[in-house]
PDB file of C-alpha atoms and ligand atoms in Angstrom:
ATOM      1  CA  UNK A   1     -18.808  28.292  -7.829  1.00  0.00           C
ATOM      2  CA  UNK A   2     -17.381  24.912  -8.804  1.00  0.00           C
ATOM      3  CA  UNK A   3     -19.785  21.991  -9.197  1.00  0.00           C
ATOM      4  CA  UNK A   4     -18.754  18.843  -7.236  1.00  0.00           C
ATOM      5  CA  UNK A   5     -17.073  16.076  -9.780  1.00  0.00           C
ATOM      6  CA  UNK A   6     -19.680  13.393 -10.768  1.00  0.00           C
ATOM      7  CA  UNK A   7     -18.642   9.830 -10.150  1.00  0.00           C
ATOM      8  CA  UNK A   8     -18.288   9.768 -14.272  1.00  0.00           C
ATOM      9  CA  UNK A   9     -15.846  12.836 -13.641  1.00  0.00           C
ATOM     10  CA  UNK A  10     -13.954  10.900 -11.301  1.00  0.00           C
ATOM     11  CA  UNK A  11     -13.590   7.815 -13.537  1.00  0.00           C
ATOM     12  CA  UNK A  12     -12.583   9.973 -16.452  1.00  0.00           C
ATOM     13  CA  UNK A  13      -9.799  11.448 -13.858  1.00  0.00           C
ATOM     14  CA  UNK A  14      -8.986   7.922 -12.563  1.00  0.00           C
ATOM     15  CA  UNK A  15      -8.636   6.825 -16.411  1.00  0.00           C
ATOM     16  CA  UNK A  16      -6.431   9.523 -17.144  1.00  0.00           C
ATOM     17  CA  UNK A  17      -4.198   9.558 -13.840  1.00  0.00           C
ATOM     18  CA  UNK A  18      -3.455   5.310 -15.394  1.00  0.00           C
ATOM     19  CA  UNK A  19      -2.364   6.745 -18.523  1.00  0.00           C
ATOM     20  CA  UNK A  20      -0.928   9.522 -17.832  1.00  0.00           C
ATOM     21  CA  UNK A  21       1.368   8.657 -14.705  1.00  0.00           C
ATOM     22  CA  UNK A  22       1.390   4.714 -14.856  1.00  0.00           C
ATOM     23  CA  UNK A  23       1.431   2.854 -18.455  1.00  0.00           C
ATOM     24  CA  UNK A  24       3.221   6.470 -19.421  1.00  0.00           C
ATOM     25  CA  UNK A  25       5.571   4.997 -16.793  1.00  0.00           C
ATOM     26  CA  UNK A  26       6.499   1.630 -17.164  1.00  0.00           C
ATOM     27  CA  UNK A  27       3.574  -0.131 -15.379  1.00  0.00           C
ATOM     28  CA  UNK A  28       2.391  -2.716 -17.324  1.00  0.00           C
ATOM     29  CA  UNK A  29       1.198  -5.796 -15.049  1.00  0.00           C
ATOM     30  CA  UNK A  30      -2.611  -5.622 -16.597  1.00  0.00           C
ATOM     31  CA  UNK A  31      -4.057  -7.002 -12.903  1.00  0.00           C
ATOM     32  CA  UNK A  32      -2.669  -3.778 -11.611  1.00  0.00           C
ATOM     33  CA  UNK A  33      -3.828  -1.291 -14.548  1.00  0.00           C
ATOM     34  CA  UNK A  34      -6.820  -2.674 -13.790  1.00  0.00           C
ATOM     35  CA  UNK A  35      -7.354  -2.215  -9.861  1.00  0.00           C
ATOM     36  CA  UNK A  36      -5.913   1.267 -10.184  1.00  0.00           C
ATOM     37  CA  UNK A  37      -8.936   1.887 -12.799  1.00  0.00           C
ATOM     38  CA  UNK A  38     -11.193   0.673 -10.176  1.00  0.00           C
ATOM     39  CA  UNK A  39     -10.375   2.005  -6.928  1.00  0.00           C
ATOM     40  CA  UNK A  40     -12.191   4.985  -6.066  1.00  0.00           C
ATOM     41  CA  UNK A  41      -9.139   6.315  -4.507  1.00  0.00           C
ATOM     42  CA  UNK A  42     -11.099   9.992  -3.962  1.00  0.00           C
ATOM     43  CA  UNK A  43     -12.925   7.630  -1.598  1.00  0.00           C
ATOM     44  CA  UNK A  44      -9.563   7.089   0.878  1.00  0.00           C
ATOM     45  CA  UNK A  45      -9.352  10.592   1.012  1.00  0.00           C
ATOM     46  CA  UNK A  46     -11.244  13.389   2.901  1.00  0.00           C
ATOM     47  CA  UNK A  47     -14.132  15.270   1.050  1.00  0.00           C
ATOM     48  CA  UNK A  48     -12.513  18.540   0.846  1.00  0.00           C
ATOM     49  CA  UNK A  49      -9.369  16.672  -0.923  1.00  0.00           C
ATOM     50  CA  UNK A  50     -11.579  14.252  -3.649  1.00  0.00           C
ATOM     51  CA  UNK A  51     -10.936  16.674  -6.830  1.00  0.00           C
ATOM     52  CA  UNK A  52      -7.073  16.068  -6.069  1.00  0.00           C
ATOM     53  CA  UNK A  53      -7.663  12.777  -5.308  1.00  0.00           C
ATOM     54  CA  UNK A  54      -5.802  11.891  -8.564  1.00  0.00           C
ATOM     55  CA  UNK A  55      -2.911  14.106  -8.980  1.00  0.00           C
ATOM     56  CA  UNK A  56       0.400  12.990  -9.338  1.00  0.00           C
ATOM     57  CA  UNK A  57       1.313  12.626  -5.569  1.00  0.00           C
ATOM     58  CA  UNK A  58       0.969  11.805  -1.867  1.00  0.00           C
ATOM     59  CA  UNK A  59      -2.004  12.985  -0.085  1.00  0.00           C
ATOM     60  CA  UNK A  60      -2.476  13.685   3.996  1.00  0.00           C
ATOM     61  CA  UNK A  61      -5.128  11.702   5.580  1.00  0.00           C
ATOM     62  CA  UNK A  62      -4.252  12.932   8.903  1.00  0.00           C
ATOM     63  CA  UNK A  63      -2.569  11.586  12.185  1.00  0.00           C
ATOM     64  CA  UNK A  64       0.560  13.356   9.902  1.00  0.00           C
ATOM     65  CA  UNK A  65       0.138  10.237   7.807  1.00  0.00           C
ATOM     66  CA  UNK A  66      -0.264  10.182   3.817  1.00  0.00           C
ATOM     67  CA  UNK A  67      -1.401   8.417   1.347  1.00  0.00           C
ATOM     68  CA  UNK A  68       0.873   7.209  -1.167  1.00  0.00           C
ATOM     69  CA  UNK A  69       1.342   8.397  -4.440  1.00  0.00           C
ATOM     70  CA  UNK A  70      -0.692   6.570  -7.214  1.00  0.00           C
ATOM     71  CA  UNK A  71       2.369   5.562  -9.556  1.00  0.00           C
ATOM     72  CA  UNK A  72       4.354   4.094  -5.753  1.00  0.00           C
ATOM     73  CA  UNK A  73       0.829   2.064  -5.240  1.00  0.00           C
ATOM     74  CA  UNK A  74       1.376   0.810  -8.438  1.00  0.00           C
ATOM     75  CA  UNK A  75       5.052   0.056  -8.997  1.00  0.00           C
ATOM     76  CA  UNK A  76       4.852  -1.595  -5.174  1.00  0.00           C
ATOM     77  CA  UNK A  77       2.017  -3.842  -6.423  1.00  0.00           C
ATOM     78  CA  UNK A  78       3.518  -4.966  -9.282  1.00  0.00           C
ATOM     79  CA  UNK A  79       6.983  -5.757  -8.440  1.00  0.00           C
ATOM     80  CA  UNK A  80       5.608  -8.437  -5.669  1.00  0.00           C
ATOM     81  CA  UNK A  81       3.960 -10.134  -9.012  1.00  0.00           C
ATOM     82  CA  UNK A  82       0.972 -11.852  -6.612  1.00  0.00           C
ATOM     83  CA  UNK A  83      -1.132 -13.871  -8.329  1.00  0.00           C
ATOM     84  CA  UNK A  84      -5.188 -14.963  -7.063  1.00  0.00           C
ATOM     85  CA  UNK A  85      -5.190 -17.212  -4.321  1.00  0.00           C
ATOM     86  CA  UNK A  86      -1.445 -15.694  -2.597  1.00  0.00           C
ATOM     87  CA  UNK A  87      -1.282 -14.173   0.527  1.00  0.00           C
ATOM     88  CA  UNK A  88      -0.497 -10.480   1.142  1.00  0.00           C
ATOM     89  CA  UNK A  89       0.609  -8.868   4.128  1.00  0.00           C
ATOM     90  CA  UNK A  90       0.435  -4.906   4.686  1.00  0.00           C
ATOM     91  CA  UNK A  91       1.844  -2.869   6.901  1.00  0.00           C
ATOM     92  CA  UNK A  92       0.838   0.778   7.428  1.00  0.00           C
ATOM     93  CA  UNK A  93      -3.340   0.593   6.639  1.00  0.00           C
ATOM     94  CA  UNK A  94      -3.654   4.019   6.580  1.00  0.00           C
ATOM     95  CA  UNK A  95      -6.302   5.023   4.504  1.00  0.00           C
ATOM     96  CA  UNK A  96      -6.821   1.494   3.271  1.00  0.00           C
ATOM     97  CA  UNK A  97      -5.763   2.346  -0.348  1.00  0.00           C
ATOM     98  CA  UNK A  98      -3.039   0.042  -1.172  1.00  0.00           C
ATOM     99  CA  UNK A  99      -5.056  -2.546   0.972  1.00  0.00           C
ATOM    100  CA  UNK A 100      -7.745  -2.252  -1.709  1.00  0.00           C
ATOM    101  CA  UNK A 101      -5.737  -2.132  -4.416  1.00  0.00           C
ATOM    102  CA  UNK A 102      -4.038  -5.343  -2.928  1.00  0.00           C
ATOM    103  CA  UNK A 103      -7.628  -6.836  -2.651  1.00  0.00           C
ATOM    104  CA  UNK A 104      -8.402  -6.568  -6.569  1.00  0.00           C
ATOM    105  CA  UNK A 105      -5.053  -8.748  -6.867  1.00  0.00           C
ATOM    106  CA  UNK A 106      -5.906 -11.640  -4.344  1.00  0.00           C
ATOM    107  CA  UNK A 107      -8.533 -12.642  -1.640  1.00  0.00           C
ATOM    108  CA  UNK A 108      -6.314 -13.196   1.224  1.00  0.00           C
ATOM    109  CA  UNK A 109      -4.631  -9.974   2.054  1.00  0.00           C
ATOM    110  CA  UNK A 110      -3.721  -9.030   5.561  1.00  0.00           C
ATOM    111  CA  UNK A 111      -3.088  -5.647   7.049  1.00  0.00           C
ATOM    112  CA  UNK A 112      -1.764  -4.030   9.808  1.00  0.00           C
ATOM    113  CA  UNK A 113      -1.911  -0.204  11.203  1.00  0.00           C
ATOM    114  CA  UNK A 114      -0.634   1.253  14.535  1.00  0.00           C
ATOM    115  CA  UNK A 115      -2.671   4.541  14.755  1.00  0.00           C
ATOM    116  CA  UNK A 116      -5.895   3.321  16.580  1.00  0.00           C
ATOM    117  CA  UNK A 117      -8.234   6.015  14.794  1.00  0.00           C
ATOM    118  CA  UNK A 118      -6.440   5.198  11.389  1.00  0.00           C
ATOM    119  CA  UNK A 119      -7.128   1.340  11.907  1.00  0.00           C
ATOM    120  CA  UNK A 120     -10.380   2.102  12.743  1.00  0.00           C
ATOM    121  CA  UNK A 121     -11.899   4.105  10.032  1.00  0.00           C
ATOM    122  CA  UNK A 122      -9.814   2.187   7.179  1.00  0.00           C
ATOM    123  CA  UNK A 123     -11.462  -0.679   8.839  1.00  0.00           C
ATOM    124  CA  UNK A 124     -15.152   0.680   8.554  1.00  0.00           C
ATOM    125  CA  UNK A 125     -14.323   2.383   5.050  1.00  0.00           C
ATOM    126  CA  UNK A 126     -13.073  -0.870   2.966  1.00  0.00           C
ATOM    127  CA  UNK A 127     -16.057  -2.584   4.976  1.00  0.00           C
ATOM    128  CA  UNK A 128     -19.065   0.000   3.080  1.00  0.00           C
ATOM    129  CA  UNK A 129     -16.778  -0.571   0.281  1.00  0.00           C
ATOM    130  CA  UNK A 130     -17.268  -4.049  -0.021  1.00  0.00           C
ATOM    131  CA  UNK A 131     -13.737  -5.484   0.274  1.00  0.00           C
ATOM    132  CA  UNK A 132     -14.978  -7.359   3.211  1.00  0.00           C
ATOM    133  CA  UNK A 133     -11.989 -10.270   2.712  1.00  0.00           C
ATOM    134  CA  UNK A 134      -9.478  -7.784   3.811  1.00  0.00           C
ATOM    135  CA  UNK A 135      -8.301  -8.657   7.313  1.00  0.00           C
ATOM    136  CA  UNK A 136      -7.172  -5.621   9.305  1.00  0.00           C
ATOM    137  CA  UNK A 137      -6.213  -5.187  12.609  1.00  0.00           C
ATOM    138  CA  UNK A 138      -4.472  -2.271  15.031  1.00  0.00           C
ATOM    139  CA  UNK A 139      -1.053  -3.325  16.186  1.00  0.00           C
ATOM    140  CA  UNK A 140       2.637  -2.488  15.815  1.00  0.00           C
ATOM    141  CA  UNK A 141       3.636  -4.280  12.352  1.00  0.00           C
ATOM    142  CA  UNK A 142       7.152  -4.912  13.019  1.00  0.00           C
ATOM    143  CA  UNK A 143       5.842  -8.332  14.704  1.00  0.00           C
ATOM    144  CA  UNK A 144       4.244  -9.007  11.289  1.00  0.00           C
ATOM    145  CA  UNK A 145       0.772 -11.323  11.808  1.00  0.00           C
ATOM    146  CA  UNK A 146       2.268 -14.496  12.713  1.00  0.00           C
ATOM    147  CA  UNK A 147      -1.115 -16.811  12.562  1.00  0.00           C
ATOM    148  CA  UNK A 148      -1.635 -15.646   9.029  1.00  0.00           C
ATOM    149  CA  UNK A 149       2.130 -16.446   7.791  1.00  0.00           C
ATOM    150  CA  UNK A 150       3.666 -17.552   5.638  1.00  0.00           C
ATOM    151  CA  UNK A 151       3.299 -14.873   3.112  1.00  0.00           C
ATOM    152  CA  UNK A 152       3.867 -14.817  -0.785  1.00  0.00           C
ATOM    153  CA  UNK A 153       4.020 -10.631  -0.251  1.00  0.00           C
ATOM    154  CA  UNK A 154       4.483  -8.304   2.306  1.00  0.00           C
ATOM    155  CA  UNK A 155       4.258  -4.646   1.460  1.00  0.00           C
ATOM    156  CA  UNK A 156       5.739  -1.875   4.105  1.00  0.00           C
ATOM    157  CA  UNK A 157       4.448   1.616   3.352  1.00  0.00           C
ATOM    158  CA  UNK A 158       6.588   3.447   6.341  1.00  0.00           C
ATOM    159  CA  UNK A 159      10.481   3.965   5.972  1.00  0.00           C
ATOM    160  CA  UNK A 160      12.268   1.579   8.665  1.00  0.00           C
ATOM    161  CA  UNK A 161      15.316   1.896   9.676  1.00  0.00           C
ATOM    162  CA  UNK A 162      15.917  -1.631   8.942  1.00  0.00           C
ATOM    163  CA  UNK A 163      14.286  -4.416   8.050  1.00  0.00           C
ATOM    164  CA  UNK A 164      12.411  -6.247  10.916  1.00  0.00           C
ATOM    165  CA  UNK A 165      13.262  -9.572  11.050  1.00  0.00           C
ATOM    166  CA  UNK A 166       9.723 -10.742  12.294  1.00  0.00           C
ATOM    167  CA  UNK A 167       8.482 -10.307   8.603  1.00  0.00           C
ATOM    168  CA  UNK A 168      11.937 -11.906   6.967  1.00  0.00           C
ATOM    169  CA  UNK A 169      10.909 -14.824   8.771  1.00  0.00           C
ATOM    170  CA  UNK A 170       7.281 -14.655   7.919  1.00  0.00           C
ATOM    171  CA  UNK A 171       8.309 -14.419   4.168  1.00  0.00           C
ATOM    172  CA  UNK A 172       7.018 -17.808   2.142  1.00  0.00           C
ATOM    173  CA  UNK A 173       9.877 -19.451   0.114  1.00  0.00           C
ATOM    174  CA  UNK A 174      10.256 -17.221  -2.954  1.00  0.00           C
ATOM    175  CA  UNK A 175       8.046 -14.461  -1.894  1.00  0.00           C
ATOM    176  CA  UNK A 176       8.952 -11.211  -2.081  1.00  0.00           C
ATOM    177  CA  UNK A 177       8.808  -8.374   0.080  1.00  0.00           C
ATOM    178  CA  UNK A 178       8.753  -4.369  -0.843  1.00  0.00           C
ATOM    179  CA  UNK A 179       9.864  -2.393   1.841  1.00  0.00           C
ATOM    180  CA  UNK A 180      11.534   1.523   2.470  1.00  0.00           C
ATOM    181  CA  UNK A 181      14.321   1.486   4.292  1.00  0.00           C
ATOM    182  CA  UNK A 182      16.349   4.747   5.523  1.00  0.00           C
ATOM    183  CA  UNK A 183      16.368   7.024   8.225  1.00  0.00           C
ATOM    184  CA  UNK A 184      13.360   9.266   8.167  1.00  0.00           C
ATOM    185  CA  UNK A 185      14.869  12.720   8.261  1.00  0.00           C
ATOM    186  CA  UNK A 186      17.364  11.602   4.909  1.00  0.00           C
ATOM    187  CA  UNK A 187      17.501  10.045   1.980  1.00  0.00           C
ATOM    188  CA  UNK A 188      15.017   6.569   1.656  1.00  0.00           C
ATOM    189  CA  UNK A 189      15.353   3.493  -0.604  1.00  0.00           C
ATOM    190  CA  UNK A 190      12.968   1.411  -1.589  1.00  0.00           C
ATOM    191  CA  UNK A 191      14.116  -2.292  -1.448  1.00  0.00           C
ATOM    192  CA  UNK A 192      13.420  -5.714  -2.853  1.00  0.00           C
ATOM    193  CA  UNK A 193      13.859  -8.720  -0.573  1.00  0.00           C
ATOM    194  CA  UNK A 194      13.800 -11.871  -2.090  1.00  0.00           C
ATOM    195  CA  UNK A 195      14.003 -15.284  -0.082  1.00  0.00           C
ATOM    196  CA  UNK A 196      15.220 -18.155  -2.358  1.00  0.00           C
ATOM    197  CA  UNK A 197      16.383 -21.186  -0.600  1.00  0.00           C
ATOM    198  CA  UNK A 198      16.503 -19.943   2.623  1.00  0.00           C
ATOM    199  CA  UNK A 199      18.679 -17.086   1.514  1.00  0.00           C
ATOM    200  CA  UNK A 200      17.793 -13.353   1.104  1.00  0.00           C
ATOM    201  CA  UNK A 201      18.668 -10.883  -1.573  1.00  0.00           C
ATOM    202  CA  UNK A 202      18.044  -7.328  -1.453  1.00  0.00           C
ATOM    203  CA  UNK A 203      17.785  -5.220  -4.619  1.00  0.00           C
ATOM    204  CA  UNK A 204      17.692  -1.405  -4.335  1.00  0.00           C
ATOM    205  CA  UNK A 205      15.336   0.090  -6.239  1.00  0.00           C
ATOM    206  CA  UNK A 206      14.896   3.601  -6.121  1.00  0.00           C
ATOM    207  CA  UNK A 207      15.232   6.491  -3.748  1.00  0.00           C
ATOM    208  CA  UNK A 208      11.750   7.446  -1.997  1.00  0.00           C
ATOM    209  CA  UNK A 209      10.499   9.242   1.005  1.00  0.00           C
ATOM    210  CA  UNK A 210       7.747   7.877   3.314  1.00  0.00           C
ATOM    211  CA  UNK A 211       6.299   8.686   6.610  1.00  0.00           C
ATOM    212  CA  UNK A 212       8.756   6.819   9.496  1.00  0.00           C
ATOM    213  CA  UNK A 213       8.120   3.558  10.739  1.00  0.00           C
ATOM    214  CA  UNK A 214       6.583   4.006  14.384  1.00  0.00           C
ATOM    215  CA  UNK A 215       7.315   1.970  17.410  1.00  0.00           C
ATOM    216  CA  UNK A 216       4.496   0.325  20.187  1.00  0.00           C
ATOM    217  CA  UNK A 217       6.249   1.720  23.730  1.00  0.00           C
TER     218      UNK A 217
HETATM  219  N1  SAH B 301      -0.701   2.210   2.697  1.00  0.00           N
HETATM  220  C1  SAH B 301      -1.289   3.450   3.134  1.00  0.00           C
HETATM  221  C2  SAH B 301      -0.231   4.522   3.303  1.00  0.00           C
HETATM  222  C3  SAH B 301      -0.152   4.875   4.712  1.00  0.00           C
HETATM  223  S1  SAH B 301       1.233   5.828   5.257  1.00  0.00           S
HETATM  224  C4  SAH B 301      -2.410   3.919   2.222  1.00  0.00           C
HETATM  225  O1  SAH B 301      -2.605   3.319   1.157  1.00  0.00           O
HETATM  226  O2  SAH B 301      -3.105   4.871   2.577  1.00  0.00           O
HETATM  227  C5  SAH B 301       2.001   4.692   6.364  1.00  0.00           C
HETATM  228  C6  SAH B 301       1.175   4.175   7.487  1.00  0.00           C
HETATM  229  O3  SAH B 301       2.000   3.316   8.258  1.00  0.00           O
HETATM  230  C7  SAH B 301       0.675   5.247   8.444  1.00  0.00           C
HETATM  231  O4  SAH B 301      -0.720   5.171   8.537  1.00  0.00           O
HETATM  232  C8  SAH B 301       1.349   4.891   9.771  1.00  0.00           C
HETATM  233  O5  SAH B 301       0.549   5.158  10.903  1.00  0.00           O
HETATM  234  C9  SAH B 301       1.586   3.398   9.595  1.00  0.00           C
HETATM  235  N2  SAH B 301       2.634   2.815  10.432  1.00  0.00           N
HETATM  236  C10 SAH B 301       3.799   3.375  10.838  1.00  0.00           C
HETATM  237  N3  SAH B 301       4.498   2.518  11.594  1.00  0.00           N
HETATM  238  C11 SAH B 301       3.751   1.380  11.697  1.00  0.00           C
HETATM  239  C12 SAH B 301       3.921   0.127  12.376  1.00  0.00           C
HETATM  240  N4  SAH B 301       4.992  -0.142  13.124  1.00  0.00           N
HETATM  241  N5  SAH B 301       2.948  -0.804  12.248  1.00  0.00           N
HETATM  242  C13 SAH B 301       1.831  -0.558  11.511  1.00  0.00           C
HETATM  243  N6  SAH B 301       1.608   0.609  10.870  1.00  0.00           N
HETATM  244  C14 SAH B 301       2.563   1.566  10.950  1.00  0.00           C
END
């Protein structure tokens, strides 16, 4: 018989999973070392699922949605560099993780989920966390949260085909948005958008694979 992980086990696992798969890879930005070290990202996660809670990849947390893996979390919150004070926008809740993780960066982060039950209980779980600044709400994100923009950051965690031009236009001035774009059934990328001067850029990044962007009817 195994013996459930103390919370010590789980910090020693949570230490481990930020050297082993993120300064080991290239994440440096301190702010985000440091969320990722306090997160108790076991906690996103059902119970039967906590002692993998820290393994190299993406978990389900059901609705066929997943978690992200820890070292995406990471690399997505530090390329949008967000300092204290900047607003965030998220889209795709989910669990809440990357909302939390978002919350250790800034107080004003914003996020948005389309799966009623998912909305809900990310909702109630980052409340009994105590990241009671997040704003979440259930809706389709593609129409981004218009009486919260401008935005210095907005994070998509769902592949879109494209990116919706709702949240290009709710992008501040030099703020940056992270965002997967590709069809769901082949290959993704994930994509910088930069808006300088009224101008975007796009970067490509890297090749990834997350859950599709859904649609309201
Ligand atoms: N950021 C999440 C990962 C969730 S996976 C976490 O840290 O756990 C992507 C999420 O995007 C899923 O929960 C899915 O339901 C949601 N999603 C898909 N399309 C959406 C849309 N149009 N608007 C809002 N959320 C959407």
């Amino acid at each position: 018989m195994f013996a459930k992980p103390s919370i010590d086990q789980f910090q020693e696992l949570r230490q481990h999973m930020v050297e082993a798969q993120l300064k080991d890879r290239g994440i440096q930005n301190t702010a985000v070392l440091s969320a990722m070290t306090t997160v108790p990202r076991h906690l996103f996660v059902s119970e039967n699922l906590h002692k993998q809670a820290y393994s190299d990849g993406p978990l389900p947390i059901g609705h066929g949605q997943t978690i992200s893996q820890p070292f995406i979390v990471a690399y997505m919150s530090q390329i949008i560099d967000i300092r204290t004070g900047q607003r965030v926008l998220e889209i795709g809740t989910g669990s809440g993780y990357q909302a939390a993780i978002l919350a250790e960066l800034t107080d004003h982060v914003y996020t948005i989920e389309i799966v009623p039950p998912l909305a809900q209980s990310a909702s109630k779980r980052l409340q009994n966390l105590g990241y009671r600044k997040i704003n979440t709400k259930q809706d389709d994100g593609y129409y981004g949260w218009p009486e919260a923009a401008p935005f210095d950051a907005i994070v998509v965690t769902a592949a879109t085909e494209f990116i919706p031009p709702p949240l290009i236009k709710q992008l501040k001035e030099g703020g940056k948005m992270i965002i997967p774009v590709g069809s769901p059934f082949s290959i993704q990328h994930l994509i910088l958008v930069t808006k300088s001067r009224g101008k975007i850029n796009t970067r490509n990044l890297m090749p990834v694979r997350f859950v599709p962007f859904r649609r309201s009817k």
